[in-house]
CSV table of C-alpha atoms in Angstrom, one decimal:
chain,number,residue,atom,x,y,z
A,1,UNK,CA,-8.5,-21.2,0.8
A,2,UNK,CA,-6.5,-21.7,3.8
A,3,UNK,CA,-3.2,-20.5,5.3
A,4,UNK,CA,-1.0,-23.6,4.9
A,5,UNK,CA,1.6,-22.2,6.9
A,6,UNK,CA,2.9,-19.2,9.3
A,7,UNK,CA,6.5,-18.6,10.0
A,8,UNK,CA,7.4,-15.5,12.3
A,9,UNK,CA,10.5,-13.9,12.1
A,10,UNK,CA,11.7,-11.7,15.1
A,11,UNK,CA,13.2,-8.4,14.5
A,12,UNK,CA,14.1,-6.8,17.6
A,13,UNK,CA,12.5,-3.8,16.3
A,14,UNK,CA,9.5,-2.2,15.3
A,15,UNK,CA,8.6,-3.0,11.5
A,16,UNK,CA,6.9,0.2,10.3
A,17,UNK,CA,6.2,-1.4,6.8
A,18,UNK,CA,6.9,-4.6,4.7
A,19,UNK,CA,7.4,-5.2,0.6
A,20,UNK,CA,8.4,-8.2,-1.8
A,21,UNK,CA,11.4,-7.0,-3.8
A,22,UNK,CA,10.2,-7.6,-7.2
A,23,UNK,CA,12.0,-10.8,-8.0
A,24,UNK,CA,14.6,-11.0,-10.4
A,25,UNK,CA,15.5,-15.3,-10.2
A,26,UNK,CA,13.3,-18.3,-9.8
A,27,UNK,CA,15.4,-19.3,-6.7
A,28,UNK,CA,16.4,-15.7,-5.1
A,29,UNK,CA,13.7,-13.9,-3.0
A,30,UNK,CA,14.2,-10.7,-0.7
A,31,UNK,CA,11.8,-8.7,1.5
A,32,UNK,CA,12.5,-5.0,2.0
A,33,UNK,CA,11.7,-4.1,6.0
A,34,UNK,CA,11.2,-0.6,7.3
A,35,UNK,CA,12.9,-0.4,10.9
A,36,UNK,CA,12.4,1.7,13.8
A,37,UNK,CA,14.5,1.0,16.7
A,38,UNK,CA,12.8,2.9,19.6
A,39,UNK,CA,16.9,2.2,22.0
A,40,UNK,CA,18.7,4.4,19.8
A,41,UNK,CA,15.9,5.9,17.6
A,42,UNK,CA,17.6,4.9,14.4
A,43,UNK,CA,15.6,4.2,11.3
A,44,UNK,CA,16.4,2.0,8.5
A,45,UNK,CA,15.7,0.1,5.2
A,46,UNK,CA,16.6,-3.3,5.2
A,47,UNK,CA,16.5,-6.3,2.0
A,48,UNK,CA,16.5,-9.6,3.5
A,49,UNK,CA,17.0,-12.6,1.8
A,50,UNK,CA,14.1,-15.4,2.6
A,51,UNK,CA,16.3,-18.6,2.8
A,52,UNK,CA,14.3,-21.5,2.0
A,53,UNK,CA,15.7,-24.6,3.9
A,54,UNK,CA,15.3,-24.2,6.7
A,55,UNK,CA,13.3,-21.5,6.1
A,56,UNK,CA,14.7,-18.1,7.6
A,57,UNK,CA,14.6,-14.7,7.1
A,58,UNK,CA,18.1,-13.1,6.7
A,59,UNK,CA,19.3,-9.3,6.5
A,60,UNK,CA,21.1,-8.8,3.4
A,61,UNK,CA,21.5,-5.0,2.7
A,62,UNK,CA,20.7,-1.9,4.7
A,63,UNK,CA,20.7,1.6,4.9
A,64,UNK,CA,19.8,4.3,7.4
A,65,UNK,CA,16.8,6.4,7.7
A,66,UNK,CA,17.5,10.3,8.3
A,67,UNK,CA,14.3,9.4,10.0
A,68,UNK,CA,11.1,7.4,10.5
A,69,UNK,CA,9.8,5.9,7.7
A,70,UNK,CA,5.7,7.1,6.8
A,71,UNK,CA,5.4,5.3,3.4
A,72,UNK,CA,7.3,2.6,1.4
A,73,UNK,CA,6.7,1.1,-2.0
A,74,UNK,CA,9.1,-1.1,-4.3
A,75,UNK,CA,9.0,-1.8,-8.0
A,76,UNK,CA,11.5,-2.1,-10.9
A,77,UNK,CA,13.2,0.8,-12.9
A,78,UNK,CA,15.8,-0.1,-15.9
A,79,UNK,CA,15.4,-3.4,-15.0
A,80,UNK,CA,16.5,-3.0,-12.0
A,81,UNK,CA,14.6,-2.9,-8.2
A,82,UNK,CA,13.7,0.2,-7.0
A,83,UNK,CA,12.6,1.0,-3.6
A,84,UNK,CA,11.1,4.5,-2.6
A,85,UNK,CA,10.3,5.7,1.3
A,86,UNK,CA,9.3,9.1,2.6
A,87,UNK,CA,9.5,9.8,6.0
A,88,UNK,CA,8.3,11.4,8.9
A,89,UNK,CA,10.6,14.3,8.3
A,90,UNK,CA,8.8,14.9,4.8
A,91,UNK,CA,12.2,13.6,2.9
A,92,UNK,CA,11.4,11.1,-0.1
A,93,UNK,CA,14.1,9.0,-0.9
A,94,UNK,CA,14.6,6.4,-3.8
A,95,UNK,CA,17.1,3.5,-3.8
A,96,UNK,CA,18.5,1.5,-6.3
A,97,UNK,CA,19.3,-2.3,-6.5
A,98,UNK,CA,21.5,-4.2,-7.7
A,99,UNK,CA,19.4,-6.6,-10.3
A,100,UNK,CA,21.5,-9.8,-9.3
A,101,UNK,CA,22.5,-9.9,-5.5
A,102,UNK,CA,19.7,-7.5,-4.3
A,103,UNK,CA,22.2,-4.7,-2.5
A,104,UNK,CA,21.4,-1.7,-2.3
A,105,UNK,CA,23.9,0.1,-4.5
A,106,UNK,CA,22.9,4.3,-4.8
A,107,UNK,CA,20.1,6.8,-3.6
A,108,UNK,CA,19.1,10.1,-4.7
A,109,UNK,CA,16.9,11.9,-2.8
A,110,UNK,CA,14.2,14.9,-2.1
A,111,UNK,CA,14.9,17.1,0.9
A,112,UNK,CA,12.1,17.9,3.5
A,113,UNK,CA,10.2,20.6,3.1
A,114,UNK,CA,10.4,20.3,-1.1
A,115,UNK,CA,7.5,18.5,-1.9
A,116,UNK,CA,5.5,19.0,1.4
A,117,UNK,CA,4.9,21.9,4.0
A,118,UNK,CA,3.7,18.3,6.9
A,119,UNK,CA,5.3,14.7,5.9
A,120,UNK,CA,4.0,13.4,3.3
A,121,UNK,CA,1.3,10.7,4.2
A,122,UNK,CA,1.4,8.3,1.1
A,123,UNK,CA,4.0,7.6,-2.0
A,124,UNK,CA,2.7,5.4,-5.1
A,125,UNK,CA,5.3,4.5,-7.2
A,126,UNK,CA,4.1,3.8,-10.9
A,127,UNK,CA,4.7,0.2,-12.5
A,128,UNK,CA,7.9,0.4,-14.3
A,129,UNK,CA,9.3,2.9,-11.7
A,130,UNK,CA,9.2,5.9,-14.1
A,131,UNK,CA,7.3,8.3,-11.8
A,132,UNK,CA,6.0,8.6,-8.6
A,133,UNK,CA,3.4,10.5,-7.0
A,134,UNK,CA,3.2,11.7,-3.5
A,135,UNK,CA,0.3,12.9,-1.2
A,136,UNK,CA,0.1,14.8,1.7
A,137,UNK,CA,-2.6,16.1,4.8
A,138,UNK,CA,-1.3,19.8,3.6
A,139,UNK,CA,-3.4,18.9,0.4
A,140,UNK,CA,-0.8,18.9,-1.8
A,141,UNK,CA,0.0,16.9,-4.7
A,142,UNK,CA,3.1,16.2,-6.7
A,143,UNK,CA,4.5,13.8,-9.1
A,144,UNK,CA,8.5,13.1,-9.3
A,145,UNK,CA,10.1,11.8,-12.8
A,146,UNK,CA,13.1,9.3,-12.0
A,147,UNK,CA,16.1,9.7,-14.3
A,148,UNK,CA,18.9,7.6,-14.1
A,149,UNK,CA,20.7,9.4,-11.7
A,150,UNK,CA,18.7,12.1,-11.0
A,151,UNK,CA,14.6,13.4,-9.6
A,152,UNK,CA,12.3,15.5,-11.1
A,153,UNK,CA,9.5,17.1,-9.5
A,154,UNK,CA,6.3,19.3,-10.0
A,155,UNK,CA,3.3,20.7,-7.9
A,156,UNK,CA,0.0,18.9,-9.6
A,157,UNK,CA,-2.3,20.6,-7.2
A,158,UNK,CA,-2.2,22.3,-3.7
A,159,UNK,CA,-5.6,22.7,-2.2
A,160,UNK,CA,-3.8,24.9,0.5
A,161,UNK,CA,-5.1,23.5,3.2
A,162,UNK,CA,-8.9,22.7,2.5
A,163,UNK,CA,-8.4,19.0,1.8
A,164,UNK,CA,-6.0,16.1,3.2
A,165,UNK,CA,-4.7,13.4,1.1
A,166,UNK,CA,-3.6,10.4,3.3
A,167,UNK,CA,-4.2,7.8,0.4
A,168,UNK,CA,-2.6,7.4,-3.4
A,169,UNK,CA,-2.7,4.7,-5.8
A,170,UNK,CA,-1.8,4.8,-9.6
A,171,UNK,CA,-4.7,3.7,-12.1
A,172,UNK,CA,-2.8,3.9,-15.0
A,173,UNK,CA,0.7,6.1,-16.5
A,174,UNK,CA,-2.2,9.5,-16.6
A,175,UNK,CA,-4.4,8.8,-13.8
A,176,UNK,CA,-4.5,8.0,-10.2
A,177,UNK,CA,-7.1,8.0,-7.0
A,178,UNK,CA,-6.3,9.8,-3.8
A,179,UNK,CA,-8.0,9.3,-0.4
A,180,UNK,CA,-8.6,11.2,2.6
A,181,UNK,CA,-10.5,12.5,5.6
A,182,UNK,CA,-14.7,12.0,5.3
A,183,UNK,CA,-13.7,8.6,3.5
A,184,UNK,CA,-13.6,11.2,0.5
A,185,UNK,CA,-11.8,9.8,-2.9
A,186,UNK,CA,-10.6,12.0,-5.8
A,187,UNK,CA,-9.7,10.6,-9.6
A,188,UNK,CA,-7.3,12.6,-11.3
A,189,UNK,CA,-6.2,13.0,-14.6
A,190,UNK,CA,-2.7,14.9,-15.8
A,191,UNK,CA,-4.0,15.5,-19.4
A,192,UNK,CA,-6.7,17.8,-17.3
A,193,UNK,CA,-4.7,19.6,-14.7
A,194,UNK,CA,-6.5,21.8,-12.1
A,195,UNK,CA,-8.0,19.9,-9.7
A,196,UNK,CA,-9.5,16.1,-9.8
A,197,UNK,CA,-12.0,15.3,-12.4
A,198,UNK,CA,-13.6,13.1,-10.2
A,199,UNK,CA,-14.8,13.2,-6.7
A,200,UNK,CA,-16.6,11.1,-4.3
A,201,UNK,CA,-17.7,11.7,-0.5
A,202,UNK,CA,-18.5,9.2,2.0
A,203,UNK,CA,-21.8,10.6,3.2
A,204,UNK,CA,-23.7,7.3,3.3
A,205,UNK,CA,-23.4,7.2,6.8
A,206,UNK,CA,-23.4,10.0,9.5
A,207,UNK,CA,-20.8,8.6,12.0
A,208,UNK,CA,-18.3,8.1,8.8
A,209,UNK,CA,-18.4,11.9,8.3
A,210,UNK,CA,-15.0,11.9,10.4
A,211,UNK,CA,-13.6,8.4,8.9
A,212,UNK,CA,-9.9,8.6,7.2
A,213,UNK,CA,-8.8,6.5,4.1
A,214,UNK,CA,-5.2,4.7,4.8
A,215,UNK,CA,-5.2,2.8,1.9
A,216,UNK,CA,-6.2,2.7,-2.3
A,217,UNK,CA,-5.7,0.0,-4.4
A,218,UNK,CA,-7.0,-0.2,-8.3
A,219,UNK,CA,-6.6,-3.8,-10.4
A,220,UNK,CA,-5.5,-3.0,-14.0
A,221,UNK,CA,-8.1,-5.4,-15.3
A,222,UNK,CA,-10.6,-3.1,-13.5
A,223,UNK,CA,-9.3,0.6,-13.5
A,224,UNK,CA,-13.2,2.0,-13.3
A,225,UNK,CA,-13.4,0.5,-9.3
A,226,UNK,CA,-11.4,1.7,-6.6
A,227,UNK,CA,-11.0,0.0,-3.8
A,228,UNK,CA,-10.6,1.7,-0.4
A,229,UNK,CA,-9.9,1.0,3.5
A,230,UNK,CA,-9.8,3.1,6.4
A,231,UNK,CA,-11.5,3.7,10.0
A,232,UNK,CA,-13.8,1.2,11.5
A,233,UNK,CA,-12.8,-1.2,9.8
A,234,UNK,CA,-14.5,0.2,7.0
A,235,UNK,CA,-13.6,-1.5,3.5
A,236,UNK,CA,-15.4,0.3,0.4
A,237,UNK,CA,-15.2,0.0,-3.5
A,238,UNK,CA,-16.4,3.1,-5.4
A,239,UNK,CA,-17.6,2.7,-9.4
A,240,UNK,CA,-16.7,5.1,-11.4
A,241,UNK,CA,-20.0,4.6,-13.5
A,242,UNK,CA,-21.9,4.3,-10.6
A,243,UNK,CA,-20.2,7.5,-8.2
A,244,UNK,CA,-22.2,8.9,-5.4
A,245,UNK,CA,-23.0,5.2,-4.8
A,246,UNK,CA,-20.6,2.8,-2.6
A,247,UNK,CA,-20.5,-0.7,-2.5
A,248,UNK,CA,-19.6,-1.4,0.7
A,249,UNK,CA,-17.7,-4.8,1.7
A,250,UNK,CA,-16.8,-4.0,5.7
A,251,UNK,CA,-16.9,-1.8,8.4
A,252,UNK,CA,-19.1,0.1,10.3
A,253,UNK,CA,-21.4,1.3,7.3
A,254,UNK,CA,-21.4,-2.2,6.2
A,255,UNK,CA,-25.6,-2.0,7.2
A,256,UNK,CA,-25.7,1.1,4.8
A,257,UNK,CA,-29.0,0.8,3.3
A,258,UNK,CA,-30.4,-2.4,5.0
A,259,UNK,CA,-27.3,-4.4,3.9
A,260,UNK,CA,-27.3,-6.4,6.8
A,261,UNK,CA,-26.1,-9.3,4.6
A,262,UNK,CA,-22.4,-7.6,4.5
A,263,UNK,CA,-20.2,-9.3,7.6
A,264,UNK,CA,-17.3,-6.9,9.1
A,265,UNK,CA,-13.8,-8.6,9.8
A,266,UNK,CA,-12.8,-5.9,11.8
A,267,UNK,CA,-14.3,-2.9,14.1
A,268,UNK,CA,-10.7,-1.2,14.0
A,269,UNK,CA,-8.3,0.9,11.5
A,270,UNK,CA,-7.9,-0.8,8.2
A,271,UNK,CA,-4.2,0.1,7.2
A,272,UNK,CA,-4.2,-1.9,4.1
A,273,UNK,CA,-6.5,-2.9,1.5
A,274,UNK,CA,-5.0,-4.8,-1.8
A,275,UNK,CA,-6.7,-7.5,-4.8
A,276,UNK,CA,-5.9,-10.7,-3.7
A,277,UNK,CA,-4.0,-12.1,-6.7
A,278,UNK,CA,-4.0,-15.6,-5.7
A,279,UNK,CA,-7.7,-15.5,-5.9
A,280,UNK,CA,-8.1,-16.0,-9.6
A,281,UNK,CA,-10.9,-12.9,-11.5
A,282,UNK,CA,-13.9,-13.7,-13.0
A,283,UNK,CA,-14.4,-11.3,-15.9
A,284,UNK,CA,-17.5,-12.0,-16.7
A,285,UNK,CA,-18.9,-11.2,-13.3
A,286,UNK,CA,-19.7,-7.5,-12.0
A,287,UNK,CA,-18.9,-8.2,-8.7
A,288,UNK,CA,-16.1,-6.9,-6.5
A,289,UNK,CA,-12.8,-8.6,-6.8
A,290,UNK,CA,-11.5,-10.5,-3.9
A,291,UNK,CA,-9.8,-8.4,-1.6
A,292,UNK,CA,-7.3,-8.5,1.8
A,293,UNK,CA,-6.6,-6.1,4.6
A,294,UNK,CA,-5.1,-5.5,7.6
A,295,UNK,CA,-6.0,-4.0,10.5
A,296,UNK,CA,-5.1,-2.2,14.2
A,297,UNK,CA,-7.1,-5.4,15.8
A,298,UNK,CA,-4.2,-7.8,14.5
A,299,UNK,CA,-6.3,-9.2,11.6
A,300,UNK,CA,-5.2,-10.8,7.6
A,301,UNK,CA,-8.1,-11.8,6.3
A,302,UNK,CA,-9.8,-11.9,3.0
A,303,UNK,CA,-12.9,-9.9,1.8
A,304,UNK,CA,-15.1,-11.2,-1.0
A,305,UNK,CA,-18.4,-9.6,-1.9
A,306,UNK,CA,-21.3,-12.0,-0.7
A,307,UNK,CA,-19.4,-13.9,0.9
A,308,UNK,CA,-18.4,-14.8,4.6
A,309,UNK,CA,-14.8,-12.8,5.5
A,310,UNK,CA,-11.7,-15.5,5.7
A,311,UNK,CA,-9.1,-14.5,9.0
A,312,UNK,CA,-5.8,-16.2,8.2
A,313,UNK,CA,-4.5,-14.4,11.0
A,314,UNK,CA,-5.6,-13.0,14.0
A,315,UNK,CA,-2.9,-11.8,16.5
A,316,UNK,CA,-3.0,-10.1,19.6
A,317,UNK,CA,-1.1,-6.8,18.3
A,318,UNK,CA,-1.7,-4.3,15.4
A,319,UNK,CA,-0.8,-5.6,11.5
A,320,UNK,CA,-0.2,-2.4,10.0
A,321,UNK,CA,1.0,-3.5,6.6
A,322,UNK,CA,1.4,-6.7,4.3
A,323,UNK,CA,2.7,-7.6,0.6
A,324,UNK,CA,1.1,-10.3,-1.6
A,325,UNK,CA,4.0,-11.4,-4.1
A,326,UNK,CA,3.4,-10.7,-7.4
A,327,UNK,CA,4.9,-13.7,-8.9
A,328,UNK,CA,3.8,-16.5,-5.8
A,329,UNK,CA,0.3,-14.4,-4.7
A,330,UNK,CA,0.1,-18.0,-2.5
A,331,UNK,CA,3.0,-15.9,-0.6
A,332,UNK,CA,2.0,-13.1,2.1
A,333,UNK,CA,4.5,-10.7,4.2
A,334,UNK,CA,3.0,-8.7,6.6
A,335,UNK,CA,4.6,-6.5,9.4
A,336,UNK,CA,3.4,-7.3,13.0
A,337,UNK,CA,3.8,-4.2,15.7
A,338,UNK,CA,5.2,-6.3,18.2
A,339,UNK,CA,8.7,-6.2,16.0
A,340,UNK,CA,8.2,-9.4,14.1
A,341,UNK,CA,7.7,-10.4,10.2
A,342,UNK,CA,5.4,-12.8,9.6
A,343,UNK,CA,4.9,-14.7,5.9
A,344,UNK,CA,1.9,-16.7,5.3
A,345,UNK,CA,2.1,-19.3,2.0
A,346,UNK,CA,-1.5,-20.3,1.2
A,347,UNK,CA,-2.4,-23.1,-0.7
């Protein structure tokens, strides 16, 4: 598996996050781009359009940011794309899409201060757009219904302080994994409110006691593993079945145990971790899927368990986050720090 080609689009700002809009034609594609611009310190979402010949990367649709933007998923509601941001403020907005042109056509939204006493650190937006759940380092935890034209909210937990959540990833419509400081991961369940069901603490290592978990992602076909990334380039899967007992793919615990066999991609912040869908599962095998993250260093790359890491980029400033399309995985989007989009089609 290589990189067949890499095509960088300048911004003229910094790109605080990239997603695929999920696609709604076989010949329209658009990226949405969270913008800072540090001149005027205006925010913004953005949909470009990705033009195919000559191959460019167009903005299409925007709208502005009461403030930076801390977290951004997209995904589809009523058949039509939906795109949710929080922000550094501690706002949470959700915008709607037109299904056919892609532009941005109404937003209803959650004041600061609602949901979260500190911004909120991570938003995971449930296939099919229905709810969302949103983390924050004040340990709280809510989930927010989506109506047509109108939010929904209510307090799943508040730890009040003892516990940070900087992570979040739906498992399925009743459960979901959060992350945090101590590379600790919680599994929760809404038919058993009160607290996680589940918890996990990343003690395998002494100098991880102070590692932080950016990033969860869970594959459906999987829901049991959860697979985490954070400090140190530290990239980790946790087993349900198997709990107190981490397998671990990268980083700086990667010799846990006298597993000197596992190579690290990267000494640095991991602020991404997703299944590499272009890589095709093997059910019948218990190993770890194929994963990629990136990273503070400037490194893409591609984790598989036993085997040697893949770099399909490696650039000289931070990649703090990417999207693999869902319907071309061959296609990457990541965001480089230096103001710039890159896409990566892999063959």
């Amino acid at each position: 598996m290589a990189a067949t080609a890499i095509q960088r689009f300048p911004q003229h700002k910094y790109v605080d996050a990239v997603r695929w809009l999920p696609l709604q034609s076989a010949f329209d594609r658009f990226a949405v781009l969270a913008l800072f611009d540090f001149d005027s310190d205006a925010s913004s979402i953005e949909i470009h359009s990705l033009n195919p010949n000559p191959r460019s990367l167009e903005p299409h649709s925007s709208w502005s940011s009461p403030s930076r933007v801390s977290s951004l998923k997209a995904s589809h509601f009523l058949q039509k794309p939906l795109i949710v941001a929080s922000t550094s403020s501690g706002s949470l907005h959700f915008l709607f899409s037109d299904s056919s042109v892609a532009t941005l056509e109404s937003e209803v939204s959650i004041p600061e201060g609602a949901l979260h006493s500190v911004p909120a650190s991570c938003v995971d937006l449930l296939d099919g757009g229905v709810e969302c759940v949103t983390v924050g380092e004040d340990g709280k935890v809510n989930l927010v219904g989506i109506g047509d034209s109108n939010l929904n909210y209510r307090r799943l937990f508040d730890s009040a302080g003892l516990v940070s959540y900087t992570a979040v990833s739906w498992a399925s419509p009743m459960e979901f994994a959060t992350g945090g400081y101590g590379f600790g991961l919680h599994w929760w369940d809404q038919r058993k409110p009160g607290g996680p069901v589940s918890q996990f603490k990343g003690n395998w290592d002494k100098k991880l006691t102070s590692g932080i978990v950016h990033s969860i992602d869970i594959h459906p076909s999987r829901k049991h593993t959860c697979l985490a990334g954070g400090s140190l380039g530290t990239v980790f899967a946790w087993d349900l079945r198997w709990q107190q007992q981490p397998i671990i793919l990268s980083g700086a615990g990667a010799g846990a145990g006298g597993n000197t066999a596992v190579q690290s991609i990267s000494e640095s912040e991991v602020w991404e971790v997703q299944y590499d869908r272009c890589i095709k599962p093997n059910t019948s095998s218990t190993r770890i899927l194929p994963s990629m993250i990136c990273s503070e260093d400037g490194i893409l790359g591609v984790i598989e368990q036993g085997e040697e890491p893949i770099e399909l980029l490696a650039e000289p400033c931070a990649i703090n986050s990417f999207d693999i399309d869902r319907h071309n995985p061959s296609d990457v989007i990541c965001s480089l720090e230096w103001e710039a989009v890159a896409i990566l089609t892999r063959q």
